[in-house]
PDB file of C-alpha atoms and ligand atoms in Angstrom:
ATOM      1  CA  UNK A   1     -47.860 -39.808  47.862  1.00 94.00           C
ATOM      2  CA  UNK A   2     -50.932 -39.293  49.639  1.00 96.00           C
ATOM      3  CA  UNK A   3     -50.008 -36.848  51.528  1.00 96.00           C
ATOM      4  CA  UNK A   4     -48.225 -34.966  48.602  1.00 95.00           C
ATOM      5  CA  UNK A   5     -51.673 -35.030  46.989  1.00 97.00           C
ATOM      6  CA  UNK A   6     -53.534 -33.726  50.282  1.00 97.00           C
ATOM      7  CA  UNK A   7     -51.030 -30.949  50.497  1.00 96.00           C
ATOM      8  CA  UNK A   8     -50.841 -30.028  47.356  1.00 95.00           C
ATOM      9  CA  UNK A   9     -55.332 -29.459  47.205  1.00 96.00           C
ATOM     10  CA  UNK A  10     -54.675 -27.956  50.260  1.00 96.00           C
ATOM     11  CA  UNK A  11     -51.886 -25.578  49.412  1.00 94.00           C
ATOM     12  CA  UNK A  12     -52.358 -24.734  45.250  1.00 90.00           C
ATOM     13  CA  UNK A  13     -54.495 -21.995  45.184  1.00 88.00           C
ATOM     14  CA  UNK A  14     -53.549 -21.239  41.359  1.00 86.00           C
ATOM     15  CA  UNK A  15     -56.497 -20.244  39.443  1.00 86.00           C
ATOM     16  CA  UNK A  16     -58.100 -22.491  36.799  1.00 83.00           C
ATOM     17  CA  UNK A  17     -57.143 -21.401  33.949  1.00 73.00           C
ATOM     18  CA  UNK A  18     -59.414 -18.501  32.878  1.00 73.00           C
ATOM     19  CA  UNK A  19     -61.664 -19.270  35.042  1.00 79.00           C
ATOM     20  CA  UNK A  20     -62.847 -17.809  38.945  1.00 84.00           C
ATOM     21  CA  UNK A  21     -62.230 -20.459  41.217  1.00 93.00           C
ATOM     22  CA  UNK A  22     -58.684 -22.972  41.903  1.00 94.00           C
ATOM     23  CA  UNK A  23     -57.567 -26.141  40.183  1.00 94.00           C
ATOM     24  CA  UNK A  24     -58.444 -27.752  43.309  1.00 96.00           C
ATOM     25  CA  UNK A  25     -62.143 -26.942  43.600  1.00 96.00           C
ATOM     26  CA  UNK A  26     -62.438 -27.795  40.007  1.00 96.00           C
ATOM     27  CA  UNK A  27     -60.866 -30.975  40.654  1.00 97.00           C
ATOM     28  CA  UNK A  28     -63.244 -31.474  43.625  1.00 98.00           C
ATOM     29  CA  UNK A  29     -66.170 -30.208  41.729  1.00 98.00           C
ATOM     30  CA  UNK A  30     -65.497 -32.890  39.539  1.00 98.00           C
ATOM     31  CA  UNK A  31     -65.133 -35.969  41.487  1.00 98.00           C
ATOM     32  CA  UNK A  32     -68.863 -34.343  43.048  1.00 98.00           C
ATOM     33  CA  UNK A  33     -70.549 -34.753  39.589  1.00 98.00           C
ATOM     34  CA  UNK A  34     -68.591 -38.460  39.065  1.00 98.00           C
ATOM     35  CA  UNK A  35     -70.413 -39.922  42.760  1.00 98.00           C
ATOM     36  CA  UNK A  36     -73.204 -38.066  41.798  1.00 98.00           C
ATOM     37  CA  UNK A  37     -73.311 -39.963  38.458  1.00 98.00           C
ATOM     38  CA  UNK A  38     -72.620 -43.099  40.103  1.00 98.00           C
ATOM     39  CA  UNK A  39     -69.344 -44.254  38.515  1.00 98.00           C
ATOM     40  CA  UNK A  40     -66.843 -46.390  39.385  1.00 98.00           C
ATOM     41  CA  UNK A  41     -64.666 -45.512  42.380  1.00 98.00           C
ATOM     42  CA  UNK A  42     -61.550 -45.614  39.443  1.00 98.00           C
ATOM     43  CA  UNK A  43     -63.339 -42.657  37.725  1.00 98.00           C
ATOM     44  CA  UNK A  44     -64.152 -40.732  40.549  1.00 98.00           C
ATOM     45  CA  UNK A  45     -60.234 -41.243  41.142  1.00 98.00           C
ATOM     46  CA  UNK A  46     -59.520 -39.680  37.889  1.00 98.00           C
ATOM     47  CA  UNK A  47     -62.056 -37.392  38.363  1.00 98.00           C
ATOM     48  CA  UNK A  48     -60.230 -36.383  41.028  1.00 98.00           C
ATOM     49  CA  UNK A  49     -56.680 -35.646  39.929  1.00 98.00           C
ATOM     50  CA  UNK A  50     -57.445 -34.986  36.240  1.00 97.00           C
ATOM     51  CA  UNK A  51     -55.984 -31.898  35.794  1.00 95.00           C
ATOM     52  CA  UNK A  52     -52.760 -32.901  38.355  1.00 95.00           C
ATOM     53  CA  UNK A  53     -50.955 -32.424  36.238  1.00 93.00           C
ATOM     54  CA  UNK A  54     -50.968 -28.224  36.549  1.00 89.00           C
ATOM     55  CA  UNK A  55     -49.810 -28.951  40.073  1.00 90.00           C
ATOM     56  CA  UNK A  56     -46.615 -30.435  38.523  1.00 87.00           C
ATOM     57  CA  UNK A  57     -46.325 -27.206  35.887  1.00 73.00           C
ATOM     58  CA  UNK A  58     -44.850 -24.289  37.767  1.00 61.00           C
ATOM     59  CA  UNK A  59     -47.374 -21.680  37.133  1.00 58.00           C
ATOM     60  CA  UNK A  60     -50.243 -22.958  35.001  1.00 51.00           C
ATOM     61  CA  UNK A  61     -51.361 -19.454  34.613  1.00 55.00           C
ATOM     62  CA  UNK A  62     -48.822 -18.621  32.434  1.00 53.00           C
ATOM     63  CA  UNK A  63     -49.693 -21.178  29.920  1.00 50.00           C
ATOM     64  CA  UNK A  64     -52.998 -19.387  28.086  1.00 49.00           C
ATOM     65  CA  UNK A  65     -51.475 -16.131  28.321  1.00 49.00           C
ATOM     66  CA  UNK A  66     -48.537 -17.617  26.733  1.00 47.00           C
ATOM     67  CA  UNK A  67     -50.328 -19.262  23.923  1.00 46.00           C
ATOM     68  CA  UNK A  68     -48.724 -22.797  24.373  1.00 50.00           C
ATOM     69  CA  UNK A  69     -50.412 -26.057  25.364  1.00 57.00           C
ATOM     70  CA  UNK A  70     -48.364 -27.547  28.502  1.00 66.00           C
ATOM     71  CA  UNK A  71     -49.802 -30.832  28.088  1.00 85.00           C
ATOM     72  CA  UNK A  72     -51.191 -31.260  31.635  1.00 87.00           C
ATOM     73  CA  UNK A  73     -52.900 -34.361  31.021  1.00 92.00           C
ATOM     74  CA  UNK A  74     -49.699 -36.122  29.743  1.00 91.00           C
ATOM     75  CA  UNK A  75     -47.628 -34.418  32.584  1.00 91.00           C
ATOM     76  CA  UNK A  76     -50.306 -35.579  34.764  1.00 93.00           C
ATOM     77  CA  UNK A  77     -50.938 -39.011  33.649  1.00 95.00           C
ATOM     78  CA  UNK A  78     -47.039 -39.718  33.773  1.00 94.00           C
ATOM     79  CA  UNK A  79     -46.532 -37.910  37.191  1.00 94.00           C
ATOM     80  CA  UNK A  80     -49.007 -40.519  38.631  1.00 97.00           C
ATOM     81  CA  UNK A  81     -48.769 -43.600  36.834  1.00 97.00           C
ATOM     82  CA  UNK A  82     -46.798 -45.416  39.208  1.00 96.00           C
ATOM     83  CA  UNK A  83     -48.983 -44.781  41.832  1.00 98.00           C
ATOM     84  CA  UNK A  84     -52.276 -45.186  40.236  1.00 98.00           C
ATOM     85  CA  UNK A  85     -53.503 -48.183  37.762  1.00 98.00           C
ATOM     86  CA  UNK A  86     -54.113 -47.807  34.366  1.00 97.00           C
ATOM     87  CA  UNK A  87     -57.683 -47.877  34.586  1.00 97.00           C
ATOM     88  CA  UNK A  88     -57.497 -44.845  36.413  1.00 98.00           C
ATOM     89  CA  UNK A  89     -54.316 -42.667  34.470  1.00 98.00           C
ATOM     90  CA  UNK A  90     -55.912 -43.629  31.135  1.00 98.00           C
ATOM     91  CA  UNK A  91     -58.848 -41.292  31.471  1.00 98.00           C
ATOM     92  CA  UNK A  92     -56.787 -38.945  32.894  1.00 98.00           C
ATOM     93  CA  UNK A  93     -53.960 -38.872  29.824  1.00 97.00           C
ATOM     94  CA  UNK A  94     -57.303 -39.063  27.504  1.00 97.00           C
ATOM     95  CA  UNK A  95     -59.367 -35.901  28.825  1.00 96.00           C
ATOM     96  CA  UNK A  96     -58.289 -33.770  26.638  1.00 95.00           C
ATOM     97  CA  UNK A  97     -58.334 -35.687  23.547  1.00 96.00           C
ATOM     98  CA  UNK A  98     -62.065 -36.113  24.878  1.00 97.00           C
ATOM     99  CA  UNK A  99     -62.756 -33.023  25.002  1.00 97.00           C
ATOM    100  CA  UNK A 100     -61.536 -32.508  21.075  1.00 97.00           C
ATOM    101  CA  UNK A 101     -63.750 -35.644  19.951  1.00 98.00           C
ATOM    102  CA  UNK A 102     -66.708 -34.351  21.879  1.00 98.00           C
ATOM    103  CA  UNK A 103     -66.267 -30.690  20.391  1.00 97.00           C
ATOM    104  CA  UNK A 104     -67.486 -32.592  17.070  1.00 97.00           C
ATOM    105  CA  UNK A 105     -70.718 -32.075  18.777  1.00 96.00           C
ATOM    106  CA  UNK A 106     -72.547 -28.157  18.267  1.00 96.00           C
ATOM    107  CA  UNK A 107     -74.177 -28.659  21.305  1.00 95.00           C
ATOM    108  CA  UNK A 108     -70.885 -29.331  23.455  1.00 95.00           C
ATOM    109  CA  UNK A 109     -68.495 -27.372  21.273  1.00 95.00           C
ATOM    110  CA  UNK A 110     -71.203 -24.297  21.974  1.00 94.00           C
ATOM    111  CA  UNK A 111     -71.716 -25.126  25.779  1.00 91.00           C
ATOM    112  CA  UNK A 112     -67.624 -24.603  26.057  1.00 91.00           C
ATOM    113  CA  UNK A 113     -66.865 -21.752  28.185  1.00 86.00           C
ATOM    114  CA  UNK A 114     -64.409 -18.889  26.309  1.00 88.00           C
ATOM    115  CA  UNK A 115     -61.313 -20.562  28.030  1.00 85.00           C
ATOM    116  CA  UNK A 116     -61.976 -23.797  27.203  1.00 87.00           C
ATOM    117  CA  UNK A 117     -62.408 -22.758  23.496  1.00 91.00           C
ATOM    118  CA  UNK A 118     -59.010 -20.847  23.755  1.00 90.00           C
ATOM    119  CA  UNK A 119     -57.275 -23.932  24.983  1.00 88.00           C
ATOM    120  CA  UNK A 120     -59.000 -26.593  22.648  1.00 93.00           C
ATOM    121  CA  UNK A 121     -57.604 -24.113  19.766  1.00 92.00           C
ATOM    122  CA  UNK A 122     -54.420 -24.590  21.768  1.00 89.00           C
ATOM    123  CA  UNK A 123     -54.369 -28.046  22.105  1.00 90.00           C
ATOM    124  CA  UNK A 124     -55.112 -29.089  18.496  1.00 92.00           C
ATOM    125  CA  UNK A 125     -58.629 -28.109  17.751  1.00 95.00           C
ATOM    126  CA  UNK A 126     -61.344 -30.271  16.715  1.00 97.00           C
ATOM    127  CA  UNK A 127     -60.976 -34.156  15.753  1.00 98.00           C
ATOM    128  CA  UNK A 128     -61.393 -34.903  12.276  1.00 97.00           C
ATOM    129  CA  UNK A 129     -63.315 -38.290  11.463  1.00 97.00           C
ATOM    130  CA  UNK A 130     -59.962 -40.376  11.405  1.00 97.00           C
ATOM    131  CA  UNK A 131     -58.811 -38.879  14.727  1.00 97.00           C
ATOM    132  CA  UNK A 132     -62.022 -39.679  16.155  1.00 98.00           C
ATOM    133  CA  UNK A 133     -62.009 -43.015  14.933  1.00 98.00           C
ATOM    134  CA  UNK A 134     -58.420 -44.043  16.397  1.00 97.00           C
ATOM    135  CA  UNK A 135     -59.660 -42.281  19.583  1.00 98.00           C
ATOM    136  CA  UNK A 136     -62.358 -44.834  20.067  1.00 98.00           C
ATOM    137  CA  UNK A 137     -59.558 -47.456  19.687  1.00 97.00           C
ATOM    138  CA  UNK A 138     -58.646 -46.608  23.413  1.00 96.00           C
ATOM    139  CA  UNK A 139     -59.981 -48.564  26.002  1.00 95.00           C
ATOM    140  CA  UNK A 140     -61.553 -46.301  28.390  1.00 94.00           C
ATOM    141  CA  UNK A 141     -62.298 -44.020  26.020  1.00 97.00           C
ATOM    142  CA  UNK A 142     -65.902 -43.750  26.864  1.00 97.00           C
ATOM    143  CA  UNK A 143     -64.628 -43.206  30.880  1.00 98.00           C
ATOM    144  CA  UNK A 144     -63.013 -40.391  29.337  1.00 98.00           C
ATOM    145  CA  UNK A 145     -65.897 -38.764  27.789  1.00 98.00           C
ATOM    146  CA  UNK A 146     -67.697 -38.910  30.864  1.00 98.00           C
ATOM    147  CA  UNK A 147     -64.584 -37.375  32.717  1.00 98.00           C
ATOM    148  CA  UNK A 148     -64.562 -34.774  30.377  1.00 97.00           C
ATOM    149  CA  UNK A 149     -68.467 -34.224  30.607  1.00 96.00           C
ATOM    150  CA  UNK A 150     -67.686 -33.864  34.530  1.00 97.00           C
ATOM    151  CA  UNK A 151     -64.729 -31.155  33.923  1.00 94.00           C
ATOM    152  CA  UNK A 152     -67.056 -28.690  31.941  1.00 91.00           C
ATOM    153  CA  UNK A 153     -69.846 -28.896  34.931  1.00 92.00           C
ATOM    154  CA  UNK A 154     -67.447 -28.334  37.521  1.00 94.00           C
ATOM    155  CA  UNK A 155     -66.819 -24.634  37.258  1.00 91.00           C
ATOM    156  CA  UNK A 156     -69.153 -23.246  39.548  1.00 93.00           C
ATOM    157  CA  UNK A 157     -68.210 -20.703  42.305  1.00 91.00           C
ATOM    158  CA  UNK A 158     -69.519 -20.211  45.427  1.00 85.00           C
ATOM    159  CA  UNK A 159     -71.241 -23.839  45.491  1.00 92.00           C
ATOM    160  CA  UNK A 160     -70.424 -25.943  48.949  1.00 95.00           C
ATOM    161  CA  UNK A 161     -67.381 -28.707  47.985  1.00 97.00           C
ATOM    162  CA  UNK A 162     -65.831 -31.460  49.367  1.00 98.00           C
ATOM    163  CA  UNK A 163     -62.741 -31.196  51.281  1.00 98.00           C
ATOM    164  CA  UNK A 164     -59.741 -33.031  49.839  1.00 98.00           C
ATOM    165  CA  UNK A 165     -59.315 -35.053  53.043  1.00 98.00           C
ATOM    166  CA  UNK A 166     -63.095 -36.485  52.536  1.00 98.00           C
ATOM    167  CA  UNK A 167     -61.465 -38.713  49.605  1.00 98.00           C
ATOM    168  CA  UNK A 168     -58.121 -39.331  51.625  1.00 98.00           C
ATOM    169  CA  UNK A 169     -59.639 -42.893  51.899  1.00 98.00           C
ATOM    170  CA  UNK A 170     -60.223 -43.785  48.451  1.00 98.00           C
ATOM    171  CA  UNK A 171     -57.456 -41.945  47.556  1.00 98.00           C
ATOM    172  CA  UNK A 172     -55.242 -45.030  49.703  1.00 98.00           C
ATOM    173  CA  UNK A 173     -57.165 -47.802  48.487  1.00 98.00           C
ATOM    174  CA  UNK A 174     -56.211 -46.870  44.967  1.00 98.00           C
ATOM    175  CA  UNK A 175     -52.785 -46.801  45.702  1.00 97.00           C
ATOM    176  CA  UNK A 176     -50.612 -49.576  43.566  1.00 96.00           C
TER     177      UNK A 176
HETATM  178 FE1  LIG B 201     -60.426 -29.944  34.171  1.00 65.18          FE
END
């Protein structure tokens, strides 16, 4: 599985969706701003493979220019689950619904770039109160807000990354 992962980073160059740089320097990008935050080696995990779950969509560029949600994060989450613990799938399955209880917020909703205001249309728009309340019923909700903080700062080109092999070792010692 590990090296499925490390081949896959490797390998994917797909684009992020509307955006200038791959679904594997995002990902990277991401996992930066979680060890740069100082969270828990779980998050930085999800961090890490939140948006797997394009890798497991044939092309994920089709999907906006299509004008249908393709559910990455529950691909995603289920792709990995038996691989990685709850602790660390849940933010992952949850990122999105994050992002729709944090777009509650002006500030956030305004600091979305164009893409990520096409897909959040996409993916069910804004939470209402009620959605927002059962959405706190989660358990790691709160790891998913941060996750989802992480995703919108991690589109930046030409900025020095990780490699995918630099997290090879947490990577095994997350392994179920
Ligand atoms: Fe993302």
């Amino acid at each position: 599985m590990i090296d499925e992962i490390v081949f896959a980073f490797t390998n994917n160059k797909s684009l992020y969706i509307g955006e200038g740089l791959t679904i594997s320097e995002h990902m990277i990008q991401t996992a930066m701003l979680a060890e740069k935050n100082k969270c828990s080696s779980d998050l930085i995990c999800s961090s890490l493979l939140h948006d797997y779950g394009h890798f497991v969509v044939k092309d994920p560029n089709q999907l906006v220019t299509n004008q249908i949600d393709g559910n990455h994060e529950i691909i995603g989450a289920n792709y990995l689950k038996s691989f990685f613990s709850n602790k660390i799938i849940e933010p992952i399955l949850l990122h999105v619904d994050a992002k729709k209880y944090l777009a509650r917020e002006k500030k956030y909703f305004n600091s979305l770039s164009e893409a990520s205001k096409v897909s959040l249309k996409l993916q069910g728009g804004i939470m209402s109160d009620n959605e927002a309340k059962q959405f706190e019923k989660n358990k790691n909700y709160k790891n998913a807000i941060k996750l989802r903080r992480f995703d919108e700062g991690a589109k930046k080109q030409n900025i020095k990354i990780k490699d995918i092999k630099d997290y090879k070792e947490l990577l095994i010692s997350k392994i179920i």
